[in-house]
């Protein structure tokens, strides 16, 4: 997730015009894989999207945290050998599950919701809708139900028959990643700086654990110091629930202003040095180009929504299995017999 980095900030008027053109068009320019189509299940499983939406709504009603958790699954799936549902596989024989990687262990959740959706789809249209496509649809529906943008989800992915714990550890950025590391990991997936900043805007919902940002509070540079890019008043509030040791699993909102609403406050928080994770705040402090994008999205929620939707389509097209590759799993947690 290393290619040369193109750090270009386009004028706002051009950005709005371009993104509107792409989001309102169904031409191939808006999707990187012509094998996928929004109408893929139109005849084979016409109720598929409605079924997914109903289960997302129920899950969100039962647990407001679940939307962000489900959205995260699509990211962590696509960054490991493409959007192929490999993240959903449990340990089996010699295959080590990606659920055990540093980015997923004790934090990835929502698998039971995916199980329920898959079971309902199998009852409606057996062995038709892939687990990979379920993740893509769920990512869109969780964004919408929390107030964010919608987009046409391109469908037709098939499911992987194997997982890669090593790739999961290597490909997914973590909270302590440097700016260049994050850029490189996104570039490796064909995603540029604009995609990176927009997609990290997904942190407008969700939570992170104390241990993911503790170093910023107590030992940022190895000298028992506070991260100087963290607002001191905000840091004091965080320290009350995240002590220098213990309470590793205590949860804190990634966007403390509107933690359950998909909006552009994530970017506004970064501009006031109140990004929870180092890997978020560095978008504003380590690169002039990413700083300008943060400012742009912080000032214009509509523009953020348009780019986020466009980048989600782009991410959803990372190396999908199509045609006769892979399989359509009957149960998302294990390959077919």
PDB file of C-alpha atoms in Angstrom, residues 110-242:
ATOM      1  CA  UNK A 110     -18.947  -6.568  13.309  1.00  0.00           C
ATOM      2  CA  UNK A 111     -18.308 -10.023  11.883  1.00  0.00           C
ATOM      3  CA  UNK A 112     -21.564 -11.326  13.347  1.00  0.00           C
ATOM      4  CA  UNK A 113     -23.477  -8.656  11.400  1.00  0.00           C
ATOM      5  CA  UNK A 114     -21.813  -9.833   8.190  1.00  0.00           C
ATOM      6  CA  UNK A 115     -22.719 -13.417   9.112  1.00  0.00           C
ATOM      7  CA  UNK A 116     -26.381 -12.440   9.534  1.00  0.00           C
ATOM      8  CA  UNK A 117     -26.451 -10.585   6.215  1.00  0.00           C
ATOM      9  CA  UNK A 118     -24.862 -13.501   4.416  1.00  0.00           C
ATOM     10  CA  UNK A 119     -27.334 -15.957   5.946  1.00  0.00           C
ATOM     11  CA  UNK A 120     -30.278 -13.833   4.797  1.00  0.00           C
ATOM     12  CA  UNK A 121     -28.823 -13.520   1.292  1.00  0.00           C
ATOM     13  CA  UNK A 122     -28.223 -17.268   1.094  1.00  0.00           C
ATOM     14  CA  UNK A 123     -31.884 -17.824   1.928  1.00  0.00           C
ATOM     15  CA  UNK A 124     -32.955 -15.330  -0.735  1.00  0.00           C
ATOM     16  CA  UNK A 125     -30.531 -16.339  -3.509  1.00  0.00           C
ATOM     17  CA  UNK A 126     -28.128 -19.158  -2.623  1.00  0.00           C
ATOM     18  CA  UNK A 127     -24.435 -18.839  -3.474  1.00  0.00           C
ATOM     19  CA  UNK A 128     -24.953 -15.673  -5.500  1.00  0.00           C
ATOM     20  CA  UNK A 129     -23.811 -12.605  -3.532  1.00  0.00           C
ATOM     21  CA  UNK A 130     -20.164 -12.650  -2.479  1.00  0.00           C
ATOM     22  CA  UNK A 131     -18.887 -11.750   0.967  1.00  0.00           C
ATOM     23  CA  UNK A 132     -16.585  -9.199  -0.664  1.00  0.00           C
ATOM     24  CA  UNK A 133     -19.591  -7.449  -2.195  1.00  0.00           C
ATOM     25  CA  UNK A 134     -21.391  -7.512   1.136  1.00  0.00           C
ATOM     26  CA  UNK A 135     -18.488  -5.569   2.672  1.00  0.00           C
ATOM     27  CA  UNK A 136     -18.617  -3.026  -0.154  1.00  0.00           C
ATOM     28  CA  UNK A 137     -22.379  -2.516   0.223  1.00  0.00           C
ATOM     29  CA  UNK A 138     -22.170  -2.321   4.002  1.00  0.00           C
ATOM     30  CA  UNK A 139     -19.471   0.375   3.759  1.00  0.00           C
ATOM     31  CA  UNK A 140     -21.785   2.529   1.659  1.00  0.00           C
ATOM     32  CA  UNK A 141     -24.845   1.905   3.826  1.00  0.00           C
ATOM     33  CA  UNK A 142     -23.051   2.636   7.126  1.00  0.00           C
ATOM     34  CA  UNK A 143     -21.805   5.912   5.668  1.00  0.00           C
ATOM     35  CA  UNK A 144     -25.312   6.896   4.580  1.00  0.00           C
ATOM     36  CA  UNK A 145     -27.038   5.911   7.820  1.00  0.00           C
ATOM     37  CA  UNK A 146     -24.675   8.135   9.814  1.00  0.00           C
ATOM     38  CA  UNK A 147     -25.330  11.145   7.587  1.00  0.00           C
ATOM     39  CA  UNK A 148     -22.675  10.779   4.919  1.00  0.00           C
ATOM     40  CA  UNK A 149     -22.797  10.575   1.131  1.00  0.00           C
ATOM     41  CA  UNK A 150     -24.148   7.756  -1.004  1.00  0.00           C
ATOM     42  CA  UNK A 151     -22.663   6.280  -4.159  1.00  0.00           C
ATOM     43  CA  UNK A 152     -23.301   3.500  -6.628  1.00  0.00           C
ATOM     44  CA  UNK A 153     -21.487   0.396  -5.448  1.00  0.00           C
ATOM     45  CA  UNK A 154     -19.897  -1.557  -8.272  1.00  0.00           C
ATOM     46  CA  UNK A 155     -20.547  -5.262  -7.715  1.00  0.00           C
ATOM     47  CA  UNK A 156     -19.384  -8.600  -9.042  1.00  0.00           C
ATOM     48  CA  UNK A 157     -16.433  -9.352  -6.772  1.00  0.00           C
ATOM     49  CA  UNK A 158     -15.749 -12.945  -5.840  1.00  0.00           C
ATOM     50  CA  UNK A 159     -14.305 -14.290  -2.606  1.00  0.00           C
ATOM     51  CA  UNK A 160     -10.727 -15.318  -1.927  1.00  0.00           C
ATOM     52  CA  UNK A 161      -9.924 -18.860  -0.861  1.00  0.00           C
ATOM     53  CA  UNK A 162      -7.035 -17.756   1.331  1.00  0.00           C
ATOM     54  CA  UNK A 163      -6.034 -15.022   3.771  1.00  0.00           C
ATOM     55  CA  UNK A 164      -2.699 -13.324   4.409  1.00  0.00           C
ATOM     56  CA  UNK A 165      -1.777 -12.399   7.954  1.00  0.00           C
ATOM     57  CA  UNK A 166       1.609 -11.141   6.734  1.00  0.00           C
ATOM     58  CA  UNK A 167       0.072  -8.807   4.155  1.00  0.00           C
ATOM     59  CA  UNK A 168      -2.413  -7.532   6.725  1.00  0.00           C
ATOM     60  CA  UNK A 169       0.459  -6.638   9.046  1.00  0.00           C
ATOM     61  CA  UNK A 170       2.457  -5.030   6.232  1.00  0.00           C
ATOM     62  CA  UNK A 171      -0.167  -3.193   4.164  1.00  0.00           C
ATOM     63  CA  UNK A 172      -2.439  -1.428   6.633  1.00  0.00           C
ATOM     64  CA  UNK A 173      -1.212   1.824   8.214  1.00  0.00           C
ATOM     65  CA  UNK A 174      -1.316   2.014  11.999  1.00  0.00           C
ATOM     66  CA  UNK A 175      -1.779   4.920  14.391  1.00  0.00           C
ATOM     67  CA  UNK A 176       1.980   5.411  14.781  1.00  0.00           C
ATOM     68  CA  UNK A 177       2.772   5.330  11.033  1.00  0.00           C
ATOM     69  CA  UNK A 178       4.729   8.266   9.635  1.00  0.00           C
ATOM     70  CA  UNK A 179       3.218  10.464   6.960  1.00  0.00           C
ATOM     71  CA  UNK A 180       5.454   9.002   4.255  1.00  0.00           C
ATOM     72  CA  UNK A 181       4.626   5.454   5.340  1.00  0.00           C
ATOM     73  CA  UNK A 182       0.906   6.152   5.034  1.00  0.00           C
ATOM     74  CA  UNK A 183       1.362   7.791   1.629  1.00  0.00           C
ATOM     75  CA  UNK A 184       3.400   4.824   0.425  1.00  0.00           C
ATOM     76  CA  UNK A 185       0.870   2.273   1.631  1.00  0.00           C
ATOM     77  CA  UNK A 186      -1.948   4.132  -0.115  1.00  0.00           C
ATOM     78  CA  UNK A 187       0.116   4.582  -3.285  1.00  0.00           C
ATOM     79  CA  UNK A 188       0.798   0.844  -3.311  1.00  0.00           C
ATOM     80  CA  UNK A 189      -2.962   0.352  -3.627  1.00  0.00           C
ATOM     81  CA  UNK A 190      -3.260   2.864  -6.469  1.00  0.00           C
ATOM     82  CA  UNK A 191      -4.635   5.577  -4.190  1.00  0.00           C
ATOM     83  CA  UNK A 192      -3.177   9.089  -4.332  1.00  0.00           C
ATOM     84  CA  UNK A 193      -2.906  11.860  -1.758  1.00  0.00           C
ATOM     85  CA  UNK A 194      -6.393  13.180  -2.472  1.00  0.00           C
ATOM     86  CA  UNK A 195      -7.826   9.702  -1.911  1.00  0.00           C
ATOM     87  CA  UNK A 196      -5.780   9.326   1.269  1.00  0.00           C
ATOM     88  CA  UNK A 197      -7.008  12.532   2.884  1.00  0.00           C
ATOM     89  CA  UNK A 198     -10.622  11.970   1.840  1.00  0.00           C
ATOM     90  CA  UNK A 199     -10.703   8.346   2.967  1.00  0.00           C
ATOM     91  CA  UNK A 200      -9.134   9.103   6.342  1.00  0.00           C
ATOM     92  CA  UNK A 201     -12.076  11.466   6.709  1.00  0.00           C
ATOM     93  CA  UNK A 202     -13.971   8.268   7.482  1.00  0.00           C
ATOM     94  CA  UNK A 203     -12.531   8.767  10.968  1.00  0.00           C
ATOM     95  CA  UNK A 204     -15.322  11.281  11.465  1.00  0.00           C
ATOM     96  CA  UNK A 205     -17.091   8.306  13.089  1.00  0.00           C
ATOM     97  CA  UNK A 206     -15.680   5.603  15.308  1.00  0.00           C
ATOM     98  CA  UNK A 207     -13.389   5.214  18.284  1.00  0.00           C
ATOM     99  CA  UNK A 208      -9.817   4.355  19.106  1.00  0.00           C
ATOM    100  CA  UNK A 209      -8.276   2.713  22.140  1.00  0.00           C
ATOM    101  CA  UNK A 210      -6.099   4.479  24.698  1.00  0.00           C
ATOM    102  CA  UNK A 211      -3.052   2.427  23.793  1.00  0.00           C
ATOM    103  CA  UNK A 212      -3.233   3.698  20.189  1.00  0.00           C
ATOM    104  CA  UNK A 213      -2.448   7.288  21.163  1.00  0.00           C
ATOM    105  CA  UNK A 214      -0.970   7.088  24.689  1.00  0.00           C
ATOM    106  CA  UNK A 215       2.525   7.878  23.417  1.00  0.00           C
ATOM    107  CA  UNK A 216       1.296  11.281  22.200  1.00  0.00           C
ATOM    108  CA  UNK A 217       0.259  12.115  25.758  1.00  0.00           C
ATOM    109  CA  UNK A 218       3.271  10.962  27.727  1.00  0.00           C
ATOM    110  CA  UNK A 219       6.312  10.053  25.652  1.00  0.00           C
ATOM    111  CA  UNK A 220       6.025  11.432  22.152  1.00  0.00           C
ATOM    112  CA  UNK A 221       9.724  11.834  21.342  1.00  0.00           C
ATOM    113  CA  UNK A 222      11.105   9.454  23.938  1.00  0.00           C
ATOM    114  CA  UNK A 223      11.659  12.224  26.475  1.00  0.00           C
ATOM    115  CA  UNK A 224       8.478  11.893  28.544  1.00  0.00           C
ATOM    116  CA  UNK A 225       6.943  14.760  26.616  1.00  0.00           C
ATOM    117  CA  UNK A 226       3.587  15.726  25.141  1.00  0.00           C
ATOM    118  CA  UNK A 227       3.126  15.799  21.383  1.00  0.00           C
ATOM    119  CA  UNK A 228       3.387  19.501  20.557  1.00  0.00           C
ATOM    120  CA  UNK A 229       0.924  19.088  17.675  1.00  0.00           C
ATOM    121  CA  UNK A 230      -1.778  18.078  20.171  1.00  0.00           C
ATOM    122  CA  UNK A 231      -3.895  20.822  21.738  1.00  0.00           C
ATOM    123  CA  UNK A 232      -2.881  20.941  25.405  1.00  0.00           C
ATOM    124  CA  UNK A 233      -6.401  21.376  26.769  1.00  0.00           C
ATOM    125  CA  UNK A 234      -7.594  18.456  24.663  1.00  0.00           C
ATOM    126  CA  UNK A 235      -4.605  16.420  25.847  1.00  0.00           C
ATOM    127  CA  UNK A 236      -5.545  17.094  29.470  1.00  0.00           C
ATOM    128  CA  UNK A 237      -9.040  15.754  28.837  1.00  0.00           C
ATOM    129  CA  UNK A 238      -7.620  12.640  27.176  1.00  0.00           C
ATOM    130  CA  UNK A 239      -5.210  12.019  30.052  1.00  0.00           C
ATOM    131  CA  UNK A 240      -8.134  11.761  32.461  1.00  0.00           C
ATOM    132  CA  UNK A 241      -9.299   8.589  30.741  1.00  0.00           C
ATOM    133  CA  UNK A 242      -5.997   7.379  29.337  1.00  0.00           C
TER     134      UNK A 242
END
